[in-house]
PDB file of C-alpha atoms in Angstrom:
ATOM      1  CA  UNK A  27      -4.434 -14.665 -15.627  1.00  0.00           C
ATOM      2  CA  UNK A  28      -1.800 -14.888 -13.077  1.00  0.00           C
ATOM      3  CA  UNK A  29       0.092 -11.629 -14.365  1.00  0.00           C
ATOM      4  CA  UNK A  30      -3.601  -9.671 -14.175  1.00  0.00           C
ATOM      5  CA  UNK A  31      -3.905 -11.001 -10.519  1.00  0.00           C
ATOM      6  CA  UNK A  32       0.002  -9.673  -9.898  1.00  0.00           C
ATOM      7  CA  UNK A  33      -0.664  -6.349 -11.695  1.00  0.00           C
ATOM      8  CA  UNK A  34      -3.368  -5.744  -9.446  1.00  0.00           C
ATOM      9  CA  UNK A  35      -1.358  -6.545  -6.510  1.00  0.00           C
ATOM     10  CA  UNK A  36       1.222  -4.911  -7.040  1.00  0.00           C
ATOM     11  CA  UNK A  37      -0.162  -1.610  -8.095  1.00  0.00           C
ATOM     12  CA  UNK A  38      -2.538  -1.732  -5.545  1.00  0.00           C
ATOM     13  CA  UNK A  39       0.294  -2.062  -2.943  1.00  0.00           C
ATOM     14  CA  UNK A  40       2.288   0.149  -4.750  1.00  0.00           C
ATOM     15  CA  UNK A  41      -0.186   3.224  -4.343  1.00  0.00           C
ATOM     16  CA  UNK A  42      -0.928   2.217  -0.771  1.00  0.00           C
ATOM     17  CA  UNK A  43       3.087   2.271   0.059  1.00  0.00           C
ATOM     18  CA  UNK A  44       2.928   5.741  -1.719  1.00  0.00           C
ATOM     19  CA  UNK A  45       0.568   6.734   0.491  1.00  0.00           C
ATOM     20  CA  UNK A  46       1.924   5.332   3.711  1.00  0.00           C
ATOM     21  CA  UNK A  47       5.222   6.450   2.643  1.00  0.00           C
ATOM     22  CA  UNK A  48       4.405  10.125   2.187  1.00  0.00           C
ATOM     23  CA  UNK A  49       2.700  10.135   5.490  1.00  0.00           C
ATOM     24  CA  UNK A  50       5.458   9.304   7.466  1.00  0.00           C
ATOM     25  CA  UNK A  51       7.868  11.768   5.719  1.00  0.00           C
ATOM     26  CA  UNK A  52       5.771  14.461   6.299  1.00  0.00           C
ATOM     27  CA  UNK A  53       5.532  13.680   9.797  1.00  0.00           C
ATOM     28  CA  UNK A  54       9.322  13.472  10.156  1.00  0.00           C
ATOM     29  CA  UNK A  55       9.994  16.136   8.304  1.00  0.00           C
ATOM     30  CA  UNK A  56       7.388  18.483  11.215  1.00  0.00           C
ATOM     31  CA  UNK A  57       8.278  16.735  13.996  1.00  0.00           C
ATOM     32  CA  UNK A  58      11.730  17.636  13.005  1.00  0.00           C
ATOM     33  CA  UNK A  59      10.948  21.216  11.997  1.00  0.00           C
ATOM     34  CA  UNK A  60       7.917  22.175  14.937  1.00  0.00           C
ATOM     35  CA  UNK A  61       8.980  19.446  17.461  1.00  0.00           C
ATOM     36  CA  UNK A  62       6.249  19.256  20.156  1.00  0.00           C
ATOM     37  CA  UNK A  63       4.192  22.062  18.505  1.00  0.00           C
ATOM     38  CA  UNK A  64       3.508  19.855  15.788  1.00  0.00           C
ATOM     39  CA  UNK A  65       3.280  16.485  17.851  1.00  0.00           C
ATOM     40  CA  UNK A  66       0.415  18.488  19.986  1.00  0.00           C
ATOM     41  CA  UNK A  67      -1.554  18.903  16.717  1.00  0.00           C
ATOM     42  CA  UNK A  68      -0.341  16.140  14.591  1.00  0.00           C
ATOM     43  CA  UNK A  69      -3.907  14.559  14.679  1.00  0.00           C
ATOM     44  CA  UNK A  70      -5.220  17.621  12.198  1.00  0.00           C
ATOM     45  CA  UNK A  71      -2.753  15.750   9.603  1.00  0.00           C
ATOM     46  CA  UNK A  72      -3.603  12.354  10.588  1.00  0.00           C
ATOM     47  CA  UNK A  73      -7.214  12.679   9.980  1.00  0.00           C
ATOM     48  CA  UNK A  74      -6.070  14.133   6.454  1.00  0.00           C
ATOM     49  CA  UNK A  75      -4.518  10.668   5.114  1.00  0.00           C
ATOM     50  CA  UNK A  76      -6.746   8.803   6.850  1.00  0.00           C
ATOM     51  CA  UNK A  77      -9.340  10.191   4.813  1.00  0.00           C
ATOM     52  CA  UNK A  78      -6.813   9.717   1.403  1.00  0.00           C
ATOM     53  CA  UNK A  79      -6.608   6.120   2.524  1.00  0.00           C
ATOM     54  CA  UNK A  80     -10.294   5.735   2.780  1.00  0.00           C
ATOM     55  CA  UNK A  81     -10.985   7.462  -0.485  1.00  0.00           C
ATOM     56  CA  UNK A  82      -8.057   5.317  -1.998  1.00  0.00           C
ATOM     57  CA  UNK A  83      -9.686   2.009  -0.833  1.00  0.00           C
ATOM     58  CA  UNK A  84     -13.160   2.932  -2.394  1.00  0.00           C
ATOM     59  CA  UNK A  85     -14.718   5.125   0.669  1.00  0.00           C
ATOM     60  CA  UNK A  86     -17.698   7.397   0.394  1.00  0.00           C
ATOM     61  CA  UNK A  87     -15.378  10.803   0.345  1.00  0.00           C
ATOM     62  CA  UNK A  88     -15.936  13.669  -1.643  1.00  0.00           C
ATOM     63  CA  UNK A  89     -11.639  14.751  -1.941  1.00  0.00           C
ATOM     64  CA  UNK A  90     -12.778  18.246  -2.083  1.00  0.00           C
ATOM     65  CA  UNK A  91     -15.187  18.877   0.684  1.00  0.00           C
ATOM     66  CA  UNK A  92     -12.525  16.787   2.954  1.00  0.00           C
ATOM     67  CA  UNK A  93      -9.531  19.074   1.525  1.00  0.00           C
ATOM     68  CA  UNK A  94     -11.616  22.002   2.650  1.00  0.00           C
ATOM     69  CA  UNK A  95     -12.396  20.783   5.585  1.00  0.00           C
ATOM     70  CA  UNK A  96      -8.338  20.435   6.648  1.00  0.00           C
ATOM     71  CA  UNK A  97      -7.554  23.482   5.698  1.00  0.00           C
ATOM     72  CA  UNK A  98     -10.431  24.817   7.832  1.00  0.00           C
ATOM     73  CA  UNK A  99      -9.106  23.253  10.828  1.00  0.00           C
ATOM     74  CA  UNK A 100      -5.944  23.885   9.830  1.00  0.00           C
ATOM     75  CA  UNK A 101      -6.638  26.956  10.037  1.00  0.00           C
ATOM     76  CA  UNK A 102      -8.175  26.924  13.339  1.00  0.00           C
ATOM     77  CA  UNK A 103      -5.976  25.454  15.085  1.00  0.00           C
ATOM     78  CA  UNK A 104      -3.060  27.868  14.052  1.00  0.00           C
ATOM     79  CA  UNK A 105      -5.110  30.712  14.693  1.00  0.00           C
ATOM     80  CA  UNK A 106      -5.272  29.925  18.404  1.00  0.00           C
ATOM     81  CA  UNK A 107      -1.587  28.709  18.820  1.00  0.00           C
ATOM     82  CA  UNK A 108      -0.826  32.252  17.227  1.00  0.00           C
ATOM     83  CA  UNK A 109      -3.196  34.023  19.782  1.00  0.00           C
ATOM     84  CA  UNK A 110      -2.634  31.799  22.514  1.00  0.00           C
ATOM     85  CA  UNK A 111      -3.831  34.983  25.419  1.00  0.00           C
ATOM     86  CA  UNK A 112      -7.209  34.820  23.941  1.00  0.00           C
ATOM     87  CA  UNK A 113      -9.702  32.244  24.197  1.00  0.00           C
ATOM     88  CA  UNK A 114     -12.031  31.212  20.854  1.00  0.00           C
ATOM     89  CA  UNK A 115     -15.197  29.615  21.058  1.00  0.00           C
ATOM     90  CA  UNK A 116     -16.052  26.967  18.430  1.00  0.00           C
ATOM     91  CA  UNK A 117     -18.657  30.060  16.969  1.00  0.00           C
ATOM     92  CA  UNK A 118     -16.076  32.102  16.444  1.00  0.00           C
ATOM     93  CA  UNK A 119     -13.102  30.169  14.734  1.00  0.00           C
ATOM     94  CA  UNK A 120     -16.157  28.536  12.884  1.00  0.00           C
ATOM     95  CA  UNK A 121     -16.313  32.289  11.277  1.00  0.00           C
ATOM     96  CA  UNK A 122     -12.835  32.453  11.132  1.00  0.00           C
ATOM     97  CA  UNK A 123     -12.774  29.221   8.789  1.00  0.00           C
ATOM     98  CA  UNK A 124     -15.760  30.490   6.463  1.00  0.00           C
ATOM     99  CA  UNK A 125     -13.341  33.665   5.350  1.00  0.00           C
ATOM    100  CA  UNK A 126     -10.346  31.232   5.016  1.00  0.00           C
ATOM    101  CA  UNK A 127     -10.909  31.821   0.600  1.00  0.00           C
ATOM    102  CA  UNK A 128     -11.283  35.878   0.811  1.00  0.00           C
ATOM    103  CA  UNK A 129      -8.383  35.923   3.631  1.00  0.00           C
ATOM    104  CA  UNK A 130      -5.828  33.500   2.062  1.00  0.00           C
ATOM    105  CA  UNK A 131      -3.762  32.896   4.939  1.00  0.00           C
ATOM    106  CA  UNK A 132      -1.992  29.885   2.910  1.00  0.00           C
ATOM    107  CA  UNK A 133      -1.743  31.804  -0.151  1.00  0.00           C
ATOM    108  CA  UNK A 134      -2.650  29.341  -3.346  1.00  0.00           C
ATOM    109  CA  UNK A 135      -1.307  26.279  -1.655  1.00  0.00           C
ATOM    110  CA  UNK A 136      -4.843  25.155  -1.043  1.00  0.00           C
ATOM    111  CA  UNK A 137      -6.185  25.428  -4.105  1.00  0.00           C
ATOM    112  CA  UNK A 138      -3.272  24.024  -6.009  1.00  0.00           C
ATOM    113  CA  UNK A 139      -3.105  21.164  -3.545  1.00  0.00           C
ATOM    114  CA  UNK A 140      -6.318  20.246  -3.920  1.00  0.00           C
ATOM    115  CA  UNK A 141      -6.251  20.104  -7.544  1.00  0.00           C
ATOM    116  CA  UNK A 142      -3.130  17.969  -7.549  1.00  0.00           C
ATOM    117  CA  UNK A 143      -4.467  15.749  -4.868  1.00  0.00           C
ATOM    118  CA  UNK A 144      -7.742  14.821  -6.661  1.00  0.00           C
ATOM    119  CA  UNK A 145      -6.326  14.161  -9.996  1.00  0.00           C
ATOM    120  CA  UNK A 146      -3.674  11.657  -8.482  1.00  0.00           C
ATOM    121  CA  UNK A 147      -6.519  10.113  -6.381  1.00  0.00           C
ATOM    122  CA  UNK A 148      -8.864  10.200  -8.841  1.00  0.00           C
ATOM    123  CA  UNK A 149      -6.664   8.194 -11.072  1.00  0.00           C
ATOM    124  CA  UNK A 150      -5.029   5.754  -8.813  1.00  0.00           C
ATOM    125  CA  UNK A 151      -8.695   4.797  -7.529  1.00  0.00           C
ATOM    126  CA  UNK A 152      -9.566   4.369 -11.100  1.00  0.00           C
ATOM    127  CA  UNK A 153      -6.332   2.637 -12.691  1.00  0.00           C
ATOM    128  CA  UNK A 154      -6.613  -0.110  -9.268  1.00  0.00           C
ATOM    129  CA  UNK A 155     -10.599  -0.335  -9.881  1.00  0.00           C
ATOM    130  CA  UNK A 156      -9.576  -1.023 -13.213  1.00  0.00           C
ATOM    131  CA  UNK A 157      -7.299  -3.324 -12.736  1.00  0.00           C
ATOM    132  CA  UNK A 158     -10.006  -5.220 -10.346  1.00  0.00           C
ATOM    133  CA  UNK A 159     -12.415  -5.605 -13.397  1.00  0.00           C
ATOM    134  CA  UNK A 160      -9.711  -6.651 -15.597  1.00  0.00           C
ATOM    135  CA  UNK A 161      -8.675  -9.316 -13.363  1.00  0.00           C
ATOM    136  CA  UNK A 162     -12.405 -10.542 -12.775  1.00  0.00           C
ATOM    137  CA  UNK A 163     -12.636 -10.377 -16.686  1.00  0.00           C
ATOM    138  CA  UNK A 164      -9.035 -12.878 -17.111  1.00  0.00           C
ATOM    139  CA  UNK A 165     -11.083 -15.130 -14.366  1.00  0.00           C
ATOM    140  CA  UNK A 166     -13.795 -15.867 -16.009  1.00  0.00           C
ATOM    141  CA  UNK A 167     -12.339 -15.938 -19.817  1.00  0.00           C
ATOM    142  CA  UNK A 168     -10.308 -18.662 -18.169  1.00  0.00           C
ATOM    143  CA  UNK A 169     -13.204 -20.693 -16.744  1.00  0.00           C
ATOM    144  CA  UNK A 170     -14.861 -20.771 -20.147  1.00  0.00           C
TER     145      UNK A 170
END
């Protein structure tokens, strides 16, 4: 009973240090490379674990709409620091987003992402849920 409870613990803390520890590398690793560039748009990145985290911790977030969703903006907001002279409206990089599959301007990174991303969430979300019931389950055997 007490090595279910520490499983869960531990792999639940485990993922989430994962998580927090990827964040902060890929932070340092564009401050670093874009400096203030970066820093100026950092919250488009932000948002994106934020999401992870909620999914991770058993949120209402569908990992594939969101992952579309930050390469949209993505997206957007590179398209006016490239064209800085011109000003969008929300209309137009709204279009701009929409074409983001026929124009590709990340190459496959998206898609491959994406399908990496969900299968590790997917499964650490499980394997901790899991872990939850099984500990529930070793609390109650031991009551009876």
């Amino acid at each position: 009973n007490l090595f279910c409870i520490y499983l869960f613990i531990s792999s639940a803390e485990f993922f989430r240090e994962l998580l927090e520890n990827a964040e902060k590398s890929l932070n340092y690793m564009f401050v670093r490379t874009y400096g203030m560039l970066y820093m100026q748009n950092s919250e488009v990145f932000q948002d994106l674990f934020t999401e992870l985290k909620r999914y991770y911790t058993g949120g209402n977030v569908n990992l594939e709409e969101m992952l579309n969703d930050f390469w949209a903006r993505l997206l957007e907001r590179m398209f006016q620091l490239i064209n800085p002279q011109y000003h969008f409206t929300e209309d137009y990089l709204e279009c701009v987003s929409k074409y983001t599959d026929q124009l590709k301007p990340f190459g496959d990174v998206p898609r491959k992402l994406k399908v990496q991303v969900t299968r590790a969430f997917i499964a650490a979300r499980t394997f901790v849920q899991g872990l939850t019931v099984g500990r529930e389950v070793a609390n109650r055997v031991s009551k009876v």
